[in-house]
Amino acid sequence: MKVNSGLQHQENPTNDRSFIKATGGGAYKFSDLFKEKLGISLEKEDEMDCLVTGANFLLKAVNHEAFTYLNGQKEFVQIDHNDLYPYLLVNIGSGVSMVKVDGDGKFERVSGTSVGGGTFWGLGKLLTKCQSFDELLELSRRGNNRVLDMLVGDIYGGMDYSKIGLSSTAIASSFGRAISNNNELDDYKPEDVSRSLLRMISNNIGQIAYLNALRFGLKRIFFGGFFIRGHSYTMDTISVAVHFWSKGEAKAMFLRHEGFLGALGAFMSYERHSLDDLMTNQSVQIPVDASCGTDTNCNQLERDLNETESMQCSVYQA
Ligand SMILES: Nc1ncnc2c1ncn2[C@@H]1O[C@H](COP(=O)(O)OP(=O)(O)OP(=O)(O)O)[C@@H](O)[C@H]1O
Ligand SMILES: CC(C)(CO)[C@@H](O)C(=O)NCCC(=O)O
C-alpha cells in the first residue's frame, strides 16, 4: 500500500474524523485495521491513476529525475516537458503493470506480468532460505549466474551463434545448467541462485516492456516500482534486455523516486479533490511510503535524496 504523508484532520464535534489518502491493494486490505487501531479512515485513490500522476509530476517537476544505466554508468536524461508523451511506464511491484501514458490523466494499462518483484522475493526466499529482501539482493550482488544459467556457448561448444545474433555468453536457458548434472539445490551457492533469479526476472520484464513499446510505437520506457531500489545489477539487466531486443534502438530509463510514484500520486489527489479546503502552511518532505519503515536501503535512498535534491510539499490541514 502507498500512503501519503499528509494527514487531514477535520475538527467537527459531530463528525470528528482523520483521514489519509491511500492507494494500491493495501488501501482496501488494511482499511478496517487503520480505522480500528488508529481511528484513521483511508481515502482510496485508484492505483493506476496515482502511478501516472506521480510519474508525470516527477518527470516534469524534478530536474534529473530520469536516467539511463548501462555498465554501471548513470546518465541523467533531460526531459523536454513539451515532448514527454507518449511514454511507457513500467511499474515493478509484486506484479508488473505496463501503462501507456498519453498525458495528464490520459493513460491505458496495456500489459502486465505476474512475474515481478514478488516472484523474485518469493522464489528467492524458498530457494535460498534468506530472511529478507535486502539479504536476497545482497546475495545476488555476490553471485555468478553462469553457474546455473545455460549459455549459448554451453550449447554451441563455446561458439557464438552469430547468424541469429547470439553471442556465446548470452543466456540460452535460465537455470538450464541445473539439469545437466545430479546436483541438488544444496549443492549451489545461494548467491548464484539469487543472481540467476534476478537476471531471469529482470530480463523478462525488460523484454516484455520493449515489445509493448514496439507495439504502440513508444520511444521512451520509464521503469519504476519498489522492486528496483536503485540496485545496479537489476537496472543493468533491464537495460541490457531493452538494448538487446531493440537492437540498440531503445533505452531503458529509470526514475530516481522509483518506489514512490503511487504515494506521490495519492498525495497529489488532495489537490484534485479538496481544493476548496486547501490551506498550505506546513512543509514536509516527500516521498513517504508505508513499506519503507525499517528498510536500510530505503533509509539510504532517503539520505541520497536529502543530500541531493529533496522536494518540499505542502500538507493541507483543514
Ligand atoms: N524491503 C523490502 N521488503 C520486501 N520487498 C521489497 C523490499 N524492497 C523491495 N522489495 C520489492 O518490492 C516488491 C513489492 O513492491 P511494492 O510494494 O511496490 O508492490 P505491491 O504494492 O505489493 O505490488 P503491486 O504493485 O503489484 O500491487 C517486493 O515484491 C520486492 O520485490
Ligand atoms: C494486480 C496489480 C495491478 C496490483 O498492483 C499488480 O500486481 C499487477 O499488475 N500484476 C500483474 C498482473 C498481470 O497483468 O498479469
Coordinates of C-alpha atoms and ligand atoms in Angstrom, one line a residue:
M1 CA 0.0 0.0 0.0
K2 CA 1.2 3.5 -0.7
V3 CA 0.2 6.2 1.7
N4 CA 1.0 9.9 1.5
S5 CA 2.3 11.9 4.3
G6 CA -0.5 14.5 4.7
L7 CA -2.9 13.6 7.5
Q8 CA -6.1 15.6 7.2
H9 CA -8.0 16.3 10.4
Q10 CA -11.4 17.7 10.4
E11 CA -12.3 19.3 13.7
N12 CA -16.0 18.9 13.9
P13 CA -17.8 17.7 17.1
T14 CA -20.5 15.9 15.1
N15 CA -18.1 14.5 12.5
D16 CA -14.6 14.2 14.0
R17 CA -12.5 12.2 11.7
S18 CA -9.0 12.0 10.4
F19 CA -8.2 10.6 7.0
I20 CA -5.3 9.9 4.8
K21 CA -5.1 9.2 1.1
A22 CA -4.0 5.7 0.2
T23 CA -3.7 3.7 -2.9
G24 CA -3.0 0.1 -4.1
G25 CA -4.5 -3.1 -2.8
G26 CA -3.5 -2.3 0.8
A27 CA -5.8 0.7 0.8
Y28 CA -8.6 -1.9 0.7
K29 CA -7.0 -4.6 2.6
F30 CA -6.0 -2.6 5.7
S31 CA -8.8 -0.1 5.7
D32 CA -10.6 -1.7 8.7
L33 CA -7.3 -2.1 10.6
F34 CA -6.5 1.6 10.2
K35 CA -9.9 2.6 11.4
E36 CA -10.0 0.2 14.3
K37 CA -6.4 0.7 15.7
L38 CA -5.8 4.4 14.7
G39 CA -9.2 5.8 14.1
I40 CA -8.0 6.9 10.7
S41 CA -10.0 6.4 7.5
L42 CA -8.2 5.6 4.4
E43 CA -9.4 7.5 1.4
K44 CA -8.9 5.2 -1.6
E45 CA -7.4 6.5 -4.8
D46 CA -7.1 4.4 -7.9
E47 CA -3.7 2.8 -8.2
M48 CA -3.0 3.4 -11.9
D49 CA -4.2 7.0 -11.6
C50 CA -1.8 7.6 -8.8
L51 CA 1.1 5.9 -10.5
V52 CA 0.7 8.0 -13.6
T53 CA 0.1 11.3 -11.7
G54 CA 3.2 10.6 -9.6
A55 CA 5.3 9.8 -12.6
N56 CA 4.1 12.8 -14.7
F57 CA 4.7 15.1 -11.8
L58 CA 8.2 13.8 -11.2
L59 CA 9.2 13.9 -14.8
K60 CA 8.1 17.5 -15.1
A61 CA 9.0 18.9 -11.7
V62 CA 12.2 17.3 -10.7
N63 CA 15.4 18.0 -12.6
H64 CA 17.4 14.9 -13.2
E65 CA 14.5 12.6 -12.4
A66 CA 15.2 10.1 -15.2
F67 CA 18.4 8.4 -16.0
T68 CA 19.8 5.6 -18.1
Y69 CA 22.0 2.9 -16.6
L70 CA 24.4 0.8 -18.5
N71 CA 27.7 -0.8 -17.5
G72 CA 27.5 0.8 -14.1
Q73 CA 27.2 4.3 -15.6
K74 CA 24.2 6.5 -14.7
E75 CA 23.4 9.2 -17.2
F76 CA 20.7 11.7 -16.5
V77 CA 18.3 12.4 -19.3
Q78 CA 17.0 15.9 -19.9
I79 CA 13.2 15.7 -20.4
D80 CA 11.6 18.2 -22.6
H81 CA 8.2 18.9 -21.0
N82 CA 6.6 19.6 -24.3
D83 CA 7.8 16.3 -25.7
L84 CA 7.2 13.9 -22.8
Y85 CA 4.2 12.0 -24.2
P86 CA 3.6 9.3 -25.1
Y87 CA 5.7 7.0 -23.0
L88 CA 5.5 3.5 -21.4
L89 CA 5.6 3.4 -17.6
V90 CA 6.6 0.0 -16.3
N91 CA 5.9 -0.3 -12.6
I92 CA 7.5 -3.3 -10.9
G93 CA 6.0 -4.0 -7.6
S94 CA 4.9 -7.5 -6.6
G95 CA 3.4 -7.8 -10.1
V96 CA 4.2 -5.6 -13.1
S97 CA 2.0 -3.1 -14.7
M98 CA 2.8 -1.6 -18.1
V99 CA 0.9 1.7 -18.8
K100 CA 0.9 3.8 -21.9
V101 CA 0.8 7.4 -20.8
D102 CA -0.5 10.0 -23.2
G103 CA -0.9 13.0 -21.0
D104 CA -2.0 14.1 -17.6
G105 CA -4.8 11.7 -16.6
K106 CA -4.7 10.1 -20.0
F107 CA -3.4 6.6 -19.9
E108 CA -4.2 3.0 -20.6
R109 CA -2.8 -0.1 -18.8
V110 CA -1.7 -2.0 -21.9
S111 CA 0.0 -5.0 -20.4
G112 CA 1.4 -6.6 -17.3
T113 CA 3.1 -9.7 -16.0
S114 CA 2.7 -11.7 -12.8
V115 CA 6.5 -12.5 -12.9
G116 CA 7.7 -9.5 -11.0
G117 CA 9.2 -8.4 -7.7
G118 CA 7.0 -10.8 -5.7
T119 CA 8.3 -13.6 -7.8
F120 CA 11.9 -12.7 -7.1
W121 CA 11.3 -12.3 -3.4
G122 CA 9.0 -15.4 -3.1
L123 CA 11.0 -17.8 -5.1
G124 CA 14.3 -16.4 -3.8
K125 CA 13.1 -16.9 -0.2
L126 CA 12.2 -20.5 -0.9
L127 CA 15.4 -21.3 -2.8
T128 CA 18.0 -19.6 -0.7
K129 CA 16.2 -19.6 2.7
C130 CA 17.2 -15.9 3.2
Q131 CA 15.1 -13.9 5.6
S132 CA 14.8 -10.5 4.0
F133 CA 14.6 -8.9 0.6
D134 CA 17.8 -7.0 1.2
E135 CA 19.6 -10.2 2.1
L136 CA 18.5 -11.7 -1.2
L137 CA 19.6 -8.7 -3.1
E138 CA 22.9 -8.7 -1.4
L139 CA 23.3 -12.4 -2.2
S140 CA 22.7 -11.6 -5.9
R141 CA 25.4 -9.0 -5.8
R142 CA 28.0 -11.6 -4.9
G143 CA 26.7 -14.4 -7.2
N144 CA 27.6 -15.7 -10.6
N145 CA 24.7 -16.5 -12.9
R146 CA 26.9 -18.7 -15.2
V147 CA 26.8 -21.5 -12.6
L148 CA 23.1 -22.1 -13.2
D149 CA 22.2 -20.4 -16.4
M150 CA 22.8 -22.3 -19.6
L151 CA 24.7 -20.1 -22.1
V152 CA 24.6 -20.2 -25.9
G153 CA 28.3 -21.3 -25.6
D154 CA 27.3 -24.3 -23.4
I155 CA 25.1 -25.5 -26.3
Y156 CA 27.3 -24.5 -29.2
G157 CA 30.6 -25.8 -27.8
G158 CA 31.9 -22.4 -26.7
M159 CA 30.9 -20.7 -30.1
D160 CA 28.7 -17.7 -30.8
Y161 CA 25.6 -18.3 -32.8
S162 CA 26.3 -15.2 -34.8
K163 CA 23.8 -15.9 -37.6
I164 CA 20.9 -15.1 -35.3
G165 CA 22.8 -12.5 -33.3
L166 CA 23.6 -14.6 -30.2
S167 CA 27.0 -14.4 -28.6
S168 CA 28.4 -17.4 -26.7
T169 CA 27.8 -15.6 -23.4
A170 CA 24.1 -14.9 -24.0
I171 CA 21.8 -16.9 -21.7
A172 CA 20.2 -19.6 -23.8
S173 CA 18.2 -21.0 -20.9
S174 CA 17.8 -19.5 -17.4
F175 CA 18.6 -22.1 -14.8
G176 CA 19.2 -24.6 -17.7
R177 CA 22.5 -25.8 -16.3
A178 CA 20.8 -27.3 -13.3
I179 CA 19.5 -30.2 -15.5
S180 CA 22.9 -31.3 -16.7
N181 CA 24.2 -32.9 -13.6
N182 CA 22.9 -34.6 -10.5
N183 CA 23.2 -31.6 -8.2
E184 CA 20.6 -30.8 -5.6
L185 CA 19.7 -27.3 -4.5
D186 CA 22.1 -27.5 -1.6
D187 CA 25.0 -28.0 -4.0
Y188 CA 24.5 -24.5 -5.3
K189 CA 25.5 -21.3 -3.6
P190 CA 22.5 -19.2 -2.6
E191 CA 24.5 -16.2 -4.2
D192 CA 24.4 -17.9 -7.6
V193 CA 20.8 -18.9 -7.3
S194 CA 19.8 -15.4 -6.4
R195 CA 21.8 -13.9 -9.2
S196 CA 20.2 -16.2 -11.9
L197 CA 16.8 -15.5 -10.5
L198 CA 17.3 -11.7 -10.5
R199 CA 18.6 -11.9 -14.0
M200 CA 15.8 -14.1 -15.3
I201 CA 13.1 -11.8 -13.9
S202 CA 14.7 -8.5 -14.9
N203 CA 15.5 -9.8 -18.4
N204 CA 11.9 -11.0 -18.9
I205 CA 10.4 -7.6 -17.7
G206 CA 12.8 -5.7 -20.0
Q207 CA 11.8 -7.8 -22.9
I208 CA 8.0 -7.6 -22.4
A209 CA 8.4 -3.8 -21.8
Y210 CA 10.3 -3.4 -25.1
L211 CA 7.7 -5.5 -27.0
N212 CA 4.9 -3.3 -25.7
A213 CA 6.8 -0.1 -26.6
L214 CA 7.2 -1.5 -30.1
R215 CA 3.5 -2.5 -30.2
F216 CA 2.5 1.1 -29.6
G217 CA 5.4 2.9 -31.2
L218 CA 6.6 4.4 -27.9
K219 CA 10.1 5.9 -27.9
R220 CA 10.5 6.1 -24.1
I221 CA 10.2 3.4 -21.5
F222 CA 10.4 4.5 -17.8
F223 CA 10.9 1.8 -15.2
G224 CA 9.7 2.4 -11.6
G225 CA 8.4 0.4 -8.6
F226 CA 9.8 -0.7 -5.3
F227 CA 11.5 -3.7 -6.8
I228 CA 14.3 -1.7 -8.5
R229 CA 15.5 0.1 -5.3
G230 CA 18.4 1.6 -7.2
H231 CA 20.1 -1.8 -7.4
S232 CA 22.7 -1.6 -10.1
Y233 CA 22.5 -5.2 -11.4
T234 CA 18.7 -5.0 -11.7
M235 CA 19.0 -1.8 -13.7
D236 CA 21.9 -3.1 -15.8
T237 CA 20.0 -6.3 -16.7
I238 CA 16.8 -4.4 -17.6
S239 CA 18.9 -2.0 -19.7
V240 CA 20.7 -4.8 -21.5
A241 CA 17.4 -6.6 -22.2
V242 CA 15.9 -3.4 -23.8
H243 CA 19.1 -2.8 -25.7
F244 CA 19.3 -6.3 -26.9
W245 CA 15.7 -6.7 -28.1
S246 CA 15.5 -3.2 -29.6
K247 CA 18.9 -3.8 -31.4
G248 CA 20.1 -0.6 -29.7
E249 CA 17.1 1.5 -30.8
A250 CA 15.5 1.9 -27.4
K251 CA 16.9 2.7 -24.0
A252 CA 15.5 1.8 -20.6
M253 CA 15.2 4.8 -18.3
F254 CA 14.9 4.7 -14.5
L255 CA 13.4 7.1 -12.1
R256 CA 15.2 8.5 -9.0
H257 CA 12.0 8.3 -6.9
E258 CA 11.0 5.0 -8.4
G259 CA 9.3 3.5 -5.3
F260 CA 7.1 6.4 -4.5
L261 CA 5.1 7.1 -7.6
G262 CA 1.8 5.8 -6.2
A263 CA 2.3 7.5 -2.8
L264 CA 3.1 10.8 -4.6
G265 CA 0.0 10.4 -6.8
A266 CA -2.2 9.8 -3.8
F267 CA -0.7 12.8 -2.1
M268 CA -1.4 15.0 -5.1
S269 CA -5.0 13.8 -5.2
Y270 CA -5.7 16.1 -2.2
E271 CA -5.3 18.9 -4.7
R272 CA -7.6 17.2 -7.2
H273 CA -10.4 16.5 -4.7
S274 CA -10.2 19.0 -1.9
L275 CA -9.0 22.2 -3.5
D276 CA -11.6 24.2 -1.6
D277 CA -10.2 23.1 1.8
L278 CA -6.7 23.9 0.8
M279 CA -4.5 25.6 3.4
T280 CA -0.9 25.5 2.6
N281 CA 1.1 26.3 5.7
Q282 CA 3.1 23.2 6.6
S283 CA 6.1 21.7 4.8
V284 CA 7.1 18.1 4.8
Q285 CA 9.5 16.1 2.8
I286 CA 8.2 13.5 0.4
P287 CA 8.2 10.8 -0.6
V288 CA 6.8 8.6 2.2
D289 CA 5.8 5.0 1.5
A290 CA 4.3 2.7 4.1
S291 CA 6.5 -0.1 3.1
C292 CA 9.7 1.8 3.9
G293 CA 9.7 1.6 7.7
T294 CA 12.8 -0.3 8.8
D295 CA 14.4 -0.7 5.4
T296 CA 18.1 0.1 5.3
N297 CA 18.3 0.6 1.6
C298 CA 15.3 2.8 1.8
N299 CA 17.0 4.9 4.5
Q300 CA 19.9 5.1 2.2
L301 CA 17.6 6.3 -0.5
E302 CA 16.2 8.9 1.7
R303 CA 19.7 10.0 2.6
D304 CA 20.6 10.3 -1.1
L305 CA 17.5 12.3 -1.7
N306 CA 18.3 14.6 1.2
E307 CA 21.8 15.0 0.0
T308 CA 20.9 15.9 -3.5
E309 CA 17.5 17.3 -4.1
S310 CA 14.7 17.0 -1.6
M311 CA 11.3 18.0 -2.5
Q312 CA 9.1 20.2 -0.4
C313 CA 5.4 19.7 -0.5
S314 CA 2.6 21.1 1.4
V315 CA 0.3 19.3 3.8
Y316 CA -3.2 20.5 3.7
Q317 CA -4.8 21.0 7.1
A318 CA -8.4 21.8 7.3
Ligands
LIG1 N1 12.4 -4.3 2.0 C1 11.7 -5.0 1.1 N2 10.9 -6.0 1.6 C2 10.1 -6.6 0.7 N3 10.1 -6.4 -0.6 C3 10.9 -5.5 -1.1 C4 11.7 -4.7 -0.3 N4 12.3 -3.8 -1.0 C5 11.9 -4.0 -2.3 N5 11.1 -5.0 -2.4 C6 10.5 -5.5 -3.6 O1 9.3 -4.7 -3.8 C7 8.2 -5.6 -4.1 C8 6.9 -5.0 -3.6 O2 6.8 -3.8 -4.2 P1 5.6 -2.8 -4.0 O3 5.4 -2.6 -2.5 O4 5.7 -1.6 -4.9 O5 4.5 -3.8 -4.5 P2 3.0 -4.0 -4.2 O6 2.3 -2.7 -4.0 O7 2.8 -5.1 -3.2 O8 2.6 -4.7 -5.6 P3 1.8 -4.3 -6.8 O9 2.5 -3.1 -7.4 O10 1.9 -5.5 -7.7 O11 0.5 -4.0 -6.3 C9 8.6 -6.9 -3.5 O12 7.9 -8.0 -4.1 C10 10.1 -7.0 -3.6 O13 10.4 -7.5 -4.9
LIG2 C1 -2.6 -6.6 -9.7 C2 -1.7 -5.4 -9.7 C3 -2.2 -4.3 -10.6 C4 -1.8 -4.8 -8.2 O1 -0.9 -3.8 -8.1 C5 -0.2 -5.7 -10.0 O2 0.2 -6.7 -9.1 C6 -0.1 -6.3 -11.4 O3 0.0 -5.5 -12.3 N1 0.1 -7.6 -11.6 C7 0.3 -8.3 -12.9 C8 -1.0 -8.8 -13.3 C9 -0.9 -9.2 -14.8 O4 -1.2 -8.3 -15.6 O5 -0.7 -10.3 -15.1

